[in-house]
Amino acid sequence: MPQARISAHPTLHGTDRNEPALRATRCTACESTFFPPLRLGCEACGASDAALLPVEIAPRGVLRSAATVHVHAGDDIEAPFVVGEIELDEGPRIRGILEDLSGLGDVEAIGRSVEGVWHRCGPDPEGNEVVDLRFRLCEGATS
Amino acid sequence: MSVSLSDLRRVSVVGVGLHPYQRPSATPYTELGVHAIRAALRDAGLPWSAVESAYTGTATTAMGLSRLMYRHLGGSGIPMAQVENASASGSTAFRHACHEVASGLVDVAIAVGVDKPLVFRPPRSAAGVVDLVGSRVAPFTAFALMANRYMYEHGATAADFARVAVKNSRNGALNPNAQRRTPRSLEDVLSATPISGPLTRLQCCPIGEGAAAAIVASDDAIERLGLDASRSVRVLASASRSERMHRAEDVDTALTRETTRVALEEAGVTPRQLDVVELHDAFTVEELCYVEAIGISPPGAAPRQLAEGELDIGGRVAVSASGGLLAMGHPIGPTGVGQICEVTTQLRGEAGERQHPGARVGLAHMVGVGSVCLVHVLARE
Ligand SMILES: [Zn+2]
C-alpha cells in the first residue's frame, strides 16, 4: 500500500504536489515576497496582516555563498555538510542545506543555479515517508 | 527638531577600568564588576558619590543585576538600569550614559559592562521563527558564508582571513586584560580545528567573562571636581542603527557602512583621519569586511593592506590594538565598554607596549544579533 509523503516542516514546505515548493508570503501592498513565511505585518512596508497572502514559490535560485560546516548544534545531520545562501528567483535570500556540490569547492560553486529536492528523512511511526527540503546544483547550469 | 550629540554640551571619558576577560570561573559577576568600577574611579580620581547615574550593559547573566553590584561601592540611591542589546549591550550602555551627560540631566555617569556566559536565548526561537536550517547554522557559519562570498568577490584566500587572527593575537599578547595572550603564527591559525568554511577555531572569538567600566563627565564636572582635563577624551559622536531589508550585500557590512557614515559625519572626521579602531572582529572575516565598510580600505584591498602592516600598531591605523574580540575576548556585555577603555587609553598615550604612536582620533564599532550596530568616535583635543 503506497504511503503518504509527510513534510518535516509543514509551515515551510508542502507536499501536495510532486515538485518541491516553499510556503512563502507575498505582500499585496508592496509586492515583497518573504521566506520563511511572515505574519503580523510586512517588513518592507509595514502593511498589516490583512495584506499578507500565503503563496507557494519555487525553490530555485542562485547560490550567493556556500560553506562546509564542521561544527553545529543540529541533531539530525552529520558534519561535514554544506550550507548554501541562496538568492531565490522570487526574491528572498534564504539558507538551505546543499545535498552535494558535484565535486566543486564552496567558493567554486558560488554563482551556480540551484533547485530544491526532497531529502528523505526516513519513515514516521505510521510508515509515511518524512521529507525535508534541500538543494542541489542544477545540471550544467551557470549564471 | 531632532539633534545629535555634537549639538549638545561636551561629554568626555574621564576614567576607565577593566576586570581581565577570562574563561568562565566561579567568580561572581559582582566581583568582576566592582573590580572594573573601582579601577575606573581610581583612574578618574573620583569618589563613587560623584557618580549620578549608572547604565549596565549585560546580556547573558541575570535580570535586574545592577544594584547587587553597585551596592558594594556604597548605596547612593542613584538611578541604574540594565541595557541589553546582544553583543552591542556595552556600547549601548555607553551611548545612554553619554546622552544623559550631554543633555545636561547629570554631570557624571558611568557605563559598566559585566557578564558571565550563563543564559543564551536567541530571539528567533522566542518569536517562533522557523527556517530550513535551524540550529545547523551557528553564528560562525553565518560568517563562514560571509567569508566565502568575500573570497568569491575579491579573490581572497584562507590565509587572508588567518592574518587577521595573527595580528590580533600579537596585539592581545601585549594586553594584560586579554583572554588569549599567546601570539599565533599563520601556520597555527590555519592548522587549528576547522569550524566552518575557511574559519578555524583561532578565527573565532572566545566567549568568557569579565567587566569594563567607563565614566563620562561634562566640562562643568571636570572643573568642579578638579579632574585632570589633559587626560579626558572627548566623545565626538554616537550613532546607532538597526537592520533594514538589504538586498545587495551582507547585512552586517551594510549596517556597518550606514552607521559609521552617520557617526563620522557627526564627528566631522574622515575615515583617513582615524588612528585607532576597535571593531567587532568576532570572526576574522569581519575585520576585512568592516575596515572596507568604514572606509579605511577600498573594496577588496583590506587583505593586501593587512599583509603589508597598514592595520598594525605603528601602521597607518591600528585596528584592534587591544587584540579585538578575537584575542582580548568577547564576554558580551563588557565588550563594547572595553573598546571605549582601549580607545581612551590609546588616545591618552598610556597603552604602553601596544601604544599606537600619535593616536588622536579613535573609533569603536560593535554589531549585535538583531541586527543592530553602534559606532562611537572619540578624540583627544
Ligand atoms: Zn509590504
Short mmCIF file of C-alpha atoms and ligand atoms in Angstrom, two decimals:
data_model
loop_
_atom_site.label_atom_id
_atom_site.label_comp_id
_atom_site.label_asym_id
_atom_site.label_seq_id
_atom_site.Cartn_x
_atom_site.Cartn_y
_atom_site.Cartn_z
CA MET A 1 0.00 0.00 0.00
CA PRO A 2 1.52 3.35 -1.02
CA GLN A 3 2.20 5.58 1.99
CA ALA A 4 1.88 9.37 2.10
CA ARG A 5 4.74 11.82 1.91
CA ILE A 6 4.88 13.99 5.04
CA SER A 7 6.72 17.31 5.29
CA ALA A 8 9.25 17.56 8.14
CA HIS A 9 8.37 21.30 8.37
CA PRO A 10 4.76 21.76 7.20
CA THR A 11 4.91 25.54 7.76
CA LEU A 12 7.89 25.79 5.37
CA HIS A 13 7.10 23.40 2.55
CA GLY A 14 4.07 21.47 1.36
CA THR A 15 3.93 18.02 -0.16
CA ASP A 16 0.61 18.43 -2.03
CA ARG A 17 2.41 18.34 -5.34
CA ASN A 18 5.26 16.22 -6.59
CA GLU A 19 7.51 19.22 -7.17
CA PRO A 20 9.03 20.69 -4.01
CA ALA A 21 7.60 24.11 -3.17
CA LEU A 22 8.27 26.67 -0.43
CA ARG A 23 5.43 28.19 1.57
CA ALA A 24 6.07 31.94 1.44
CA THR A 25 4.22 35.21 2.00
CA ARG A 26 3.51 37.94 -0.54
CA CYS A 27 2.61 41.46 0.49
CA THR A 28 -0.21 42.76 -1.71
CA ALA A 29 0.69 46.34 -0.78
CA CYS A 30 4.33 46.36 -1.91
CA GLU A 31 4.78 43.04 -3.78
CA SER A 32 7.64 41.90 -1.49
CA THR A 33 7.96 38.15 -1.00
CA PHE A 34 9.11 36.58 2.26
CA PHE A 35 10.51 33.22 3.25
CA PRO A 36 10.16 31.90 5.93
CA PRO A 37 6.51 33.00 5.74
CA LEU A 38 5.78 36.24 7.56
CA ARG A 39 2.80 37.14 9.73
CA LEU A 40 1.74 40.20 11.79
CA GLY A 41 2.98 42.83 9.32
CA CYS A 42 5.18 43.45 6.28
CA GLU A 43 8.88 44.03 6.99
CA ALA A 44 9.27 46.08 3.80
CA CYS A 45 6.31 48.47 4.03
CA GLY A 46 4.56 47.89 7.36
CA ALA A 47 1.25 46.76 5.83
CA SER A 48 -0.86 44.76 8.31
CA ASP A 49 -1.55 41.05 8.35
CA ALA A 50 -4.56 41.59 6.07
CA ALA A 51 -2.21 42.47 3.21
CA LEU A 52 -0.08 39.36 3.62
CA LEU A 53 -1.07 36.43 1.41
CA PRO A 54 0.26 32.86 1.62
CA VAL A 55 1.84 31.82 -1.69
CA GLU A 56 3.87 28.85 -2.87
CA ILE A 57 7.16 29.69 -4.58
CA ALA A 58 9.66 27.57 -6.47
CA PRO A 59 12.81 26.65 -4.54
CA ARG A 60 15.02 27.83 -7.40
CA GLY A 61 17.71 30.46 -7.39
CA VAL A 62 21.38 31.31 -7.48
CA LEU A 63 23.95 30.30 -4.89
CA ARG A 64 25.22 33.50 -3.23
CA SER A 65 27.57 31.66 -0.90
CA ALA A 66 28.28 28.18 0.43
CA ALA A 67 30.19 26.85 3.43
CA THR A 68 31.22 23.38 4.54
CA VAL A 69 30.20 23.08 8.18
CA HIS A 70 32.31 21.06 10.64
CA VAL A 71 30.71 22.17 13.92
CA HIS A 72 26.98 22.69 14.57
CA ALA A 73 24.21 22.14 17.11
CA GLY A 74 21.72 20.25 14.90
CA ASP A 75 20.75 16.75 15.99
CA ASP A 76 19.59 15.42 12.63
CA ILE A 77 22.63 15.70 10.37
CA GLU A 78 26.24 14.51 10.37
CA ALA A 79 29.07 17.02 9.78
CA PRO A 80 30.65 17.87 7.47
CA PHE A 81 27.77 19.14 5.35
CA VAL A 82 27.30 22.17 3.12
CA VAL A 83 25.07 25.17 3.86
CA GLY A 84 24.12 27.43 0.98
CA GLU A 85 22.94 31.03 0.95
CA ILE A 86 20.55 31.27 -1.98
CA GLU A 87 19.02 34.24 -3.79
CA LEU A 88 15.66 32.80 -4.82
CA ASP A 89 14.31 33.81 -8.24
CA GLU A 90 11.21 35.02 -6.36
CA GLY A 91 13.25 37.47 -4.24
CA PRO A 92 14.04 36.19 -0.75
CA ARG A 93 17.59 35.38 0.32
CA ILE A 94 17.45 32.10 2.23
CA ARG A 95 19.74 29.45 3.70
CA GLY A 96 19.41 25.75 2.99
CA ILE A 97 21.34 22.50 3.12
CA LEU A 98 23.03 21.52 -0.16
CA GLU A 99 22.98 17.80 -0.99
CA ASP A 100 26.40 17.97 -2.61
CA LEU A 101 28.45 20.32 -4.77
CA SER A 102 29.22 17.85 -7.58
CA GLY A 103 32.89 17.88 -6.61
CA LEU A 104 33.15 21.68 -6.56
CA GLY A 105 34.67 23.60 -3.63
CA ASP A 106 32.48 26.00 -1.61
CA VAL A 107 33.71 29.09 -3.46
CA GLU A 108 33.73 27.44 -6.91
CA ALA A 109 30.04 26.63 -6.53
CA ILE A 110 29.05 30.28 -5.86
CA GLY A 111 27.08 31.78 -8.74
CA ARG A 112 25.65 28.42 -9.86
CA SER A 113 21.91 27.84 -10.15
CA VAL A 114 20.35 25.59 -7.52
CA GLU A 115 16.98 23.88 -7.13
CA GLY A 116 15.11 22.25 -4.26
CA VAL A 117 14.89 18.48 -3.93
CA TRP A 118 13.14 16.24 -1.41
CA HIS A 119 15.50 14.74 1.11
CA ARG A 120 14.16 11.52 2.65
CA CYS A 121 14.46 11.67 6.44
CA GLY A 122 13.02 8.15 6.95
CA PRO A 123 9.59 6.76 7.85
CA ASP A 124 7.39 8.08 10.64
CA PRO A 125 5.72 5.58 13.09
CA GLU A 126 2.82 5.08 10.60
CA GLY A 127 5.20 4.24 7.77
CA ASN A 128 4.76 7.56 5.93
CA GLU A 129 7.83 8.98 4.26
CA VAL A 130 9.06 12.14 6.05
CA VAL A 131 10.81 14.57 3.71
CA ASP A 132 12.82 17.75 4.20
CA LEU A 133 13.73 20.25 1.52
CA ARG A 134 17.37 20.51 0.49
CA PHE A 135 19.10 21.94 -2.57
CA ARG A 136 21.36 20.72 -5.36
CA LEU A 137 23.20 22.37 -8.22
CA CYS A 138 21.18 22.46 -11.45
CA GLU A 139 22.83 20.29 -14.07
CA GLY A 140 25.20 22.14 -16.37
CA ALA A 141 23.73 25.47 -15.34
CA THR A 142 25.78 28.53 -14.53
CA SER A 143 24.59 32.05 -14.20
CA MET B 1 13.52 69.04 15.92
CA SER B 2 15.99 66.24 16.48
CA VAL B 3 19.60 67.00 17.41
CA SER B 4 22.77 64.93 17.61
CA LEU B 5 25.40 64.59 20.31
CA SER B 6 27.54 67.28 18.70
CA ASP B 7 24.71 69.82 19.16
CA LEU B 8 24.62 69.22 22.94
CA ARG B 9 27.15 70.08 25.63
CA ARG B 10 30.55 68.38 25.53
CA VAL B 11 30.92 64.97 27.13
CA SER B 12 34.26 63.31 27.84
CA VAL B 13 35.56 60.00 29.12
CA VAL B 14 37.35 60.76 32.38
CA GLY B 15 38.01 57.28 33.77
CA VAL B 16 38.25 53.71 32.52
CA GLY B 17 38.79 50.36 34.21
CA LEU B 18 38.62 46.65 33.43
CA HIS B 19 38.48 43.25 35.02
CA PRO B 20 40.56 40.96 32.78
CA TYR B 21 38.48 38.90 30.33
CA GLN B 22 38.85 35.22 31.20
CA ARG B 23 37.41 31.75 30.82
CA PRO B 24 34.22 31.16 32.82
CA SER B 25 35.06 30.70 36.51
CA ALA B 26 33.35 30.59 39.90
CA THR B 27 33.94 34.35 40.39
CA PRO B 28 30.57 36.11 40.91
CA TYR B 29 29.65 38.84 38.42
CA THR B 30 29.56 41.31 41.31
CA GLU B 31 33.28 40.79 41.92
CA LEU B 32 34.10 41.22 38.21
CA GLY B 33 32.06 44.44 38.04
CA VAL B 34 33.23 46.03 41.30
CA HIS B 35 36.87 45.44 40.28
CA ALA B 36 36.33 47.32 36.99
CA ILE B 37 34.33 50.13 38.61
CA ARG B 38 36.93 50.75 41.34
CA ALA B 39 39.64 50.82 38.65
CA ALA B 40 37.67 53.43 36.66
CA LEU B 41 37.04 55.59 39.76
CA ARG B 42 40.73 55.42 40.66
CA ASP B 43 41.68 56.31 37.08
CA ALA B 44 39.33 59.32 37.11
CA GLY B 45 40.22 60.38 40.65
CA LEU B 46 36.54 60.34 41.61
CA PRO B 47 34.63 59.00 44.62
CA TRP B 48 31.58 56.82 43.88
CA SER B 49 29.41 59.54 45.44
CA ALA B 50 30.18 61.77 42.42
CA VAL B 51 28.53 59.32 40.01
CA GLU B 52 24.93 60.37 39.37
CA SER B 53 23.64 57.69 37.01
CA ALA B 54 24.62 54.12 36.03
CA TYR B 55 23.95 52.03 32.91
CA THR B 56 24.93 48.36 32.94
CA GLY B 57 25.49 46.60 29.60
CA THR B 58 24.69 42.93 30.15
CA ALA B 59 23.00 40.14 28.21
CA THR B 60 23.82 36.67 29.49
CA THR B 61 23.93 36.76 33.31
CA ALA B 62 20.72 37.53 35.22
CA MET B 63 17.84 40.00 35.26
CA GLY B 64 18.00 43.15 37.35
CA LEU B 65 21.63 42.56 38.29
CA SER B 66 22.80 46.17 38.70
CA ARG B 67 22.10 47.03 42.34
CA LEU B 68 23.64 43.90 43.87
CA MET B 69 26.87 45.02 42.20
CA TYR B 70 26.79 48.80 42.75
CA ARG B 71 25.81 48.47 46.46
CA HIS B 72 29.41 47.45 47.20
CA LEU B 73 30.51 50.97 46.27
CA GLY B 74 28.13 52.37 48.90
CA GLY B 75 24.42 52.50 48.13
CA SER B 76 23.82 56.07 46.94
CA GLY B 77 20.31 55.68 45.57
CA ILE B 78 21.24 56.76 42.04
CA PRO B 79 19.20 55.65 39.00
CA MET B 80 20.53 52.42 37.49
CA ALA B 81 19.33 50.09 34.76
CA GLN B 82 20.47 47.16 32.64
CA VAL B 83 20.91 47.74 28.92
CA GLU B 84 20.57 44.61 26.79
CA ASN B 85 21.48 44.83 23.10
CA ALA B 86 23.19 41.47 22.47
CA SER B 87 26.88 41.95 21.61
CA ALA B 88 26.32 45.70 21.49
CA SER B 89 24.94 45.89 25.08
CA GLY B 90 28.03 47.65 26.47
CA SER B 91 28.19 50.09 23.54
CA THR B 92 24.53 50.94 24.06
CA ALA B 93 25.03 51.47 27.81
CA PHE B 94 27.88 53.87 26.96
CA ARG B 95 25.69 55.70 24.44
CA HIS B 96 22.97 56.30 27.03
CA ALA B 97 25.47 57.44 29.67
CA CYS B 98 26.86 59.96 27.13
CA HIS B 99 23.37 61.18 26.22
CA GLU B 100 22.44 61.76 29.86
CA VAL B 101 25.52 63.91 30.45
CA ALA B 102 25.36 65.70 27.09
CA SER B 103 21.71 66.62 27.62
CA GLY B 104 22.54 68.23 30.96
CA LEU B 105 20.42 65.89 33.08
CA VAL B 106 23.50 64.78 35.05
CA ASP B 107 27.17 65.80 35.22
CA VAL B 108 28.76 62.38 35.77
CA ALA B 109 27.52 58.97 34.58
CA ILE B 110 29.05 55.53 34.39
CA ALA B 111 28.68 52.78 31.79
CA VAL B 112 29.63 49.34 33.05
CA GLY B 113 29.67 46.12 31.04
CA VAL B 114 29.56 42.89 33.01
CA ASP B 115 28.67 39.33 32.07
CA LYS B 116 29.15 35.66 32.69
CA PRO B 117 28.13 33.29 29.88
CA LEU B 118 25.16 31.73 31.69
CA VAL B 119 21.99 32.31 29.64
CA PHE B 120 21.78 32.47 25.84
CA ARG B 121 18.24 32.70 24.48
CA PRO B 122 18.02 33.53 20.78
CA PRO B 123 15.09 35.82 19.91
CA ARG B 124 14.16 33.84 16.80
CA SER B 125 13.06 30.86 18.87
CA ALA B 126 11.03 33.08 21.21
CA ALA B 127 9.43 34.69 18.14
CA GLY B 128 8.58 31.27 16.76
CA VAL B 129 10.61 31.86 13.60
CA VAL B 130 11.45 28.54 11.91
CA ASP B 131 13.67 28.24 8.84
CA LEU B 132 15.17 25.46 6.71
CA VAL B 133 18.49 25.22 8.58
CA GLY B 134 17.63 25.80 12.27
CA SER B 135 20.42 25.00 14.69
CA ARG B 136 22.54 23.56 11.88
CA VAL B 137 23.70 27.14 11.22
CA ALA B 138 25.51 28.69 14.22
CA PRO B 139 26.81 32.28 14.12
CA PHE B 140 30.22 31.09 12.89
CA THR B 141 28.56 29.52 9.85
CA ALA B 142 26.78 32.77 9.03
CA PHE B 143 30.25 34.37 9.00
CA ALA B 144 31.77 31.44 7.07
CA LEU B 145 29.21 32.25 4.35
CA MET B 146 30.34 35.89 4.54
CA ALA B 147 33.97 34.73 4.20
CA ASN B 148 33.39 32.54 1.16
CA ARG B 149 31.37 35.29 -0.51
CA TYR B 150 34.29 37.67 0.13
CA MET B 151 36.68 35.13 -1.46
CA TYR B 152 34.36 34.87 -4.48
CA GLU B 153 34.09 38.64 -4.91
CA HIS B 154 37.68 39.62 -4.24
CA GLY B 155 39.80 36.52 -4.91
CA ALA B 156 40.88 36.40 -1.26
CA THR B 157 42.48 33.27 0.22
CA ALA B 158 42.12 31.40 3.51
CA ALA B 159 45.46 32.94 4.58
CA ASP B 160 44.00 36.44 4.14
CA PHE B 161 41.45 35.72 6.89
CA ALA B 162 44.01 33.94 9.07
CA ARG B 163 46.30 37.01 9.03
CA VAL B 164 43.63 38.93 10.96
CA ALA B 165 43.95 36.41 13.81
CA VAL B 166 47.76 36.54 13.62
CA LYS B 167 47.79 40.34 14.01
CA ASN B 168 45.15 40.42 16.75
CA SER B 169 46.84 37.60 18.71
CA ARG B 170 50.07 39.59 18.57
CA ASN B 171 48.25 42.66 19.95
CA GLY B 172 46.40 40.60 22.57
CA ALA B 173 49.67 39.15 23.84
CA LEU B 174 50.57 42.73 24.88
CA ASN B 175 47.28 43.31 26.72
CA PRO B 176 47.17 42.20 30.38
CA ASN B 177 43.34 42.24 30.24
CA ALA B 178 43.12 39.89 27.22
CA GLN B 179 41.71 36.37 27.47
CA ARG B 180 44.02 34.96 24.75
CA ARG B 181 47.60 36.08 25.34
CA THR B 182 49.52 33.71 23.05
CA PRO B 183 50.87 35.14 19.78
CA ARG B 184 49.93 32.81 16.91
CA SER B 185 51.68 32.18 13.62
CA LEU B 186 49.92 31.91 10.26
CA GLU B 187 50.54 28.16 10.44
CA ASP B 188 48.98 27.96 13.95
CA VAL B 189 45.83 29.72 12.77
CA LEU B 190 45.41 27.79 9.52
CA SER B 191 46.00 24.40 11.14
CA ALA B 192 43.68 24.95 14.14
CA THR B 193 40.48 22.86 14.37
CA PRO B 194 38.24 23.56 11.36
CA ILE B 195 34.91 25.10 12.36
CA SER B 196 33.04 26.25 9.27
CA GLY B 197 34.09 27.25 5.75
CA PRO B 198 37.59 28.77 5.94
CA LEU B 199 37.20 29.61 9.66
CA THR B 200 39.30 27.66 12.16
CA ARG B 201 38.95 27.76 15.95
CA LEU B 202 41.55 30.54 16.25
CA GLN B 203 39.49 32.67 13.84
CA CYS B 204 36.51 32.62 16.21
CA CYS B 205 36.46 34.77 19.37
CA PRO B 206 36.34 33.21 22.83
CA ILE B 207 33.18 33.92 24.86
CA GLY B 208 34.20 34.25 28.50
CA GLU B 209 33.53 36.55 31.45
CA GLY B 210 34.82 39.94 32.58
CA ALA B 211 33.88 43.56 33.19
CA ALA B 212 34.65 47.02 31.86
CA ALA B 213 33.74 50.50 33.11
CA ALA B 214 33.87 53.98 31.58
CA ILE B 215 32.99 57.19 33.43
CA VAL B 216 31.79 60.17 31.38
CA ALA B 217 31.52 63.75 32.57
CA SER B 218 30.64 67.26 31.44
CA ASP B 219 33.18 70.10 31.30
CA ASP B 220 31.45 71.60 34.37
CA ALA B 221 32.08 68.44 36.33
CA ILE B 222 35.71 68.19 35.20
CA GLU B 223 36.31 71.71 36.53
CA ARG B 224 34.14 71.46 39.66
CA LEU B 225 35.56 68.09 40.74
CA GLY B 226 39.15 69.05 39.88
CA LEU B 227 39.69 66.24 37.35
CA ASP B 228 42.74 66.11 35.08
CA ALA B 229 41.37 67.68 31.88
CA SER B 230 44.53 66.75 29.97
CA ARG B 231 43.63 63.06 30.34
CA SER B 232 39.99 63.43 29.34
CA VAL B 233 38.95 62.12 25.94
CA ARG B 234 36.05 63.77 24.15
CA VAL B 235 33.15 61.76 22.73
CA LEU B 236 32.61 63.37 19.30
CA ALA B 237 29.78 61.15 18.07
CA SER B 238 27.47 58.29 18.92
CA ALA B 239 25.49 56.53 16.19
CA SER B 240 23.16 53.57 16.38
CA ARG B 241 21.22 51.94 13.54
CA SER B 242 19.26 48.74 13.03
CA GLU B 243 18.84 46.36 10.14
CA ARG B 244 16.58 47.18 7.23
CA MET B 245 15.92 44.99 4.23
CA HIS B 246 19.18 44.94 2.29
CA ARG B 247 19.17 43.02 -0.94
CA ALA B 248 22.52 43.95 -2.39
CA GLU B 249 25.10 42.88 0.18
CA ASP B 250 25.80 41.29 3.53
CA VAL B 251 23.55 42.69 6.28
CA ASP B 252 26.21 43.42 8.91
CA THR B 253 28.52 45.03 6.35
CA ALA B 254 25.73 47.25 5.04
CA LEU B 255 24.70 48.18 8.58
CA THR B 256 28.31 48.99 9.49
CA ARG B 257 28.64 51.25 6.43
CA GLU B 258 25.44 53.11 7.26
CA THR B 259 26.12 53.55 10.99
CA THR B 260 29.75 54.56 10.52
CA ARG B 261 28.77 57.17 7.93
CA VAL B 262 26.36 58.75 10.43
CA ALA B 263 28.99 58.72 13.22
CA LEU B 264 31.85 60.13 11.14
CA GLU B 265 29.65 62.85 9.69
CA GLU B 266 28.51 63.86 13.18
CA ALA B 267 32.13 63.87 14.37
CA GLY B 268 33.38 65.81 11.34
CA VAL B 269 36.03 63.16 10.80
CA THR B 270 37.02 61.29 7.62
CA PRO B 271 37.98 57.59 7.65
CA ARG B 272 41.54 58.63 6.74
CA GLN B 273 41.83 60.60 9.99
CA LEU B 274 41.24 57.55 12.19
CA ASP B 275 44.31 56.47 14.19
CA VAL B 276 42.89 53.62 16.28
CA VAL B 277 39.84 51.45 15.55
CA GLU B 278 38.29 48.78 17.73
CA LEU B 279 35.76 46.76 15.73
CA HIS B 280 33.55 43.69 16.07
CA ASP B 281 36.04 41.03 14.95
CA ALA B 282 34.15 38.09 16.46
CA PHE B 283 35.29 36.22 13.32
CA THR B 284 38.33 37.11 11.20
CA VAL B 285 36.37 37.84 8.02
CA GLU B 286 34.54 40.65 9.80
CA GLU B 287 37.65 42.77 10.17
CA LEU B 288 38.28 42.70 6.41
CA CYS B 289 34.65 43.49 5.55
CA TYR B 290 34.27 46.22 8.16
CA VAL B 291 37.52 48.13 7.51
CA GLU B 292 36.27 48.38 3.93
CA ALA B 293 32.76 49.39 5.03
CA ILE B 294 34.19 52.02 7.41
CA GLY B 295 36.26 53.40 4.52
CA ILE B 296 39.72 52.59 5.90
CA SER B 297 40.48 50.31 2.93
CA PRO B 298 39.00 50.39 -0.59
CA PRO B 299 36.78 47.41 -1.54
CA GLY B 300 38.87 44.25 -1.82
CA ALA B 301 42.05 45.97 -0.61
CA ALA B 302 41.90 45.05 3.07
CA PRO B 303 43.84 41.74 2.72
CA ARG B 304 46.76 43.45 0.99
CA GLN B 305 46.81 46.39 3.41
CA LEU B 306 46.66 43.98 6.36
CA ALA B 307 49.51 41.87 4.95
CA GLU B 308 51.61 45.00 4.40
CA GLY B 309 51.19 46.08 8.03
CA GLU B 310 48.96 49.11 7.41
CA LEU B 311 46.50 47.92 10.10
CA ASP B 312 49.21 47.13 12.68
CA ILE B 313 50.09 49.12 15.79
CA GLY B 314 52.55 51.62 14.28
CA GLY B 315 50.96 51.26 10.83
CA ARG B 316 48.58 53.67 9.10
CA VAL B 317 45.74 52.86 11.51
CA ALA B 318 45.89 50.43 14.43
CA VAL B 319 42.90 48.07 14.11
CA SER B 320 42.08 46.10 17.27
CA ALA B 321 45.20 47.19 19.15
CA SER B 322 43.58 45.57 22.24
CA GLY B 323 43.62 42.20 20.47
CA GLY B 324 40.00 42.71 19.49
CA LEU B 325 37.25 40.23 20.21
CA LEU B 326 39.50 37.53 18.73
CA ALA B 327 42.24 37.86 21.35
CA MET B 328 41.05 40.19 24.10
CA GLY B 329 37.84 38.17 24.10
CA HIS B 330 34.09 38.73 23.85
CA PRO B 331 32.32 38.41 27.21
CA ILE B 332 29.27 40.10 25.52
CA GLY B 333 28.17 42.86 27.95
CA PRO B 334 31.68 44.17 28.69
CA THR B 335 32.96 44.10 25.11
CA GLY B 336 31.62 47.45 23.86
CA VAL B 337 32.71 49.28 27.03
CA GLY B 338 36.10 47.54 26.84
CA GLN B 339 36.55 49.05 23.37
CA ILE B 340 35.97 52.53 24.86
CA CYS B 341 38.59 51.71 27.54
CA GLU B 342 41.13 50.74 24.86
CA VAL B 343 40.45 53.73 22.60
CA THR B 344 40.66 56.10 25.60
CA THR B 345 43.93 54.55 26.78
CA GLN B 346 45.39 54.79 23.26
CA LEU B 347 44.32 58.42 22.79
CA ARG B 348 45.86 59.33 26.16
CA GLY B 349 49.12 57.74 25.04
CA GLU B 350 49.01 55.36 28.02
CA ALA B 351 48.84 51.99 26.22
CA GLY B 352 52.45 51.05 27.00
CA GLU B 353 53.81 48.26 24.78
CA ARG B 354 50.81 48.33 22.48
CA GLN B 355 50.68 52.14 22.10
CA HIS B 356 49.94 53.33 18.56
CA PRO B 357 52.19 56.39 18.09
CA GLY B 358 50.44 59.76 17.72
CA ALA B 359 46.92 58.39 18.28
CA ARG B 360 44.49 61.32 18.29
CA VAL B 361 41.19 60.08 16.83
CA GLY B 362 39.60 56.70 17.58
CA LEU B 363 36.50 54.74 16.60
CA ALA B 364 34.69 51.90 18.37
CA HIS B 365 32.27 49.66 16.47
CA MET B 366 30.01 46.80 17.53
CA VAL B 367 27.27 44.84 15.84
CA GLY B 368 24.75 42.78 17.77
CA VAL B 369 22.34 40.00 16.88
CA GLY B 370 19.18 41.53 15.58
CA SER B 371 21.00 43.13 13.81
CA VAL B 372 22.00 46.40 15.41
CA CYS B 373 25.15 48.48 15.04
CA LEU B 374 26.76 51.05 17.36
CA VAL B 375 29.63 53.38 16.48
CA HIS B 376 31.38 55.91 18.71
CA VAL B 377 34.07 58.40 17.69
CA LEU B 378 36.46 59.74 20.36
CA ALA B 379 39.25 62.29 20.18
CA ARG B 380 41.99 63.79 22.30
CA GLU B 381 41.87 67.56 21.95
ZN ZN C 1 4.71 45.24 2.04
#
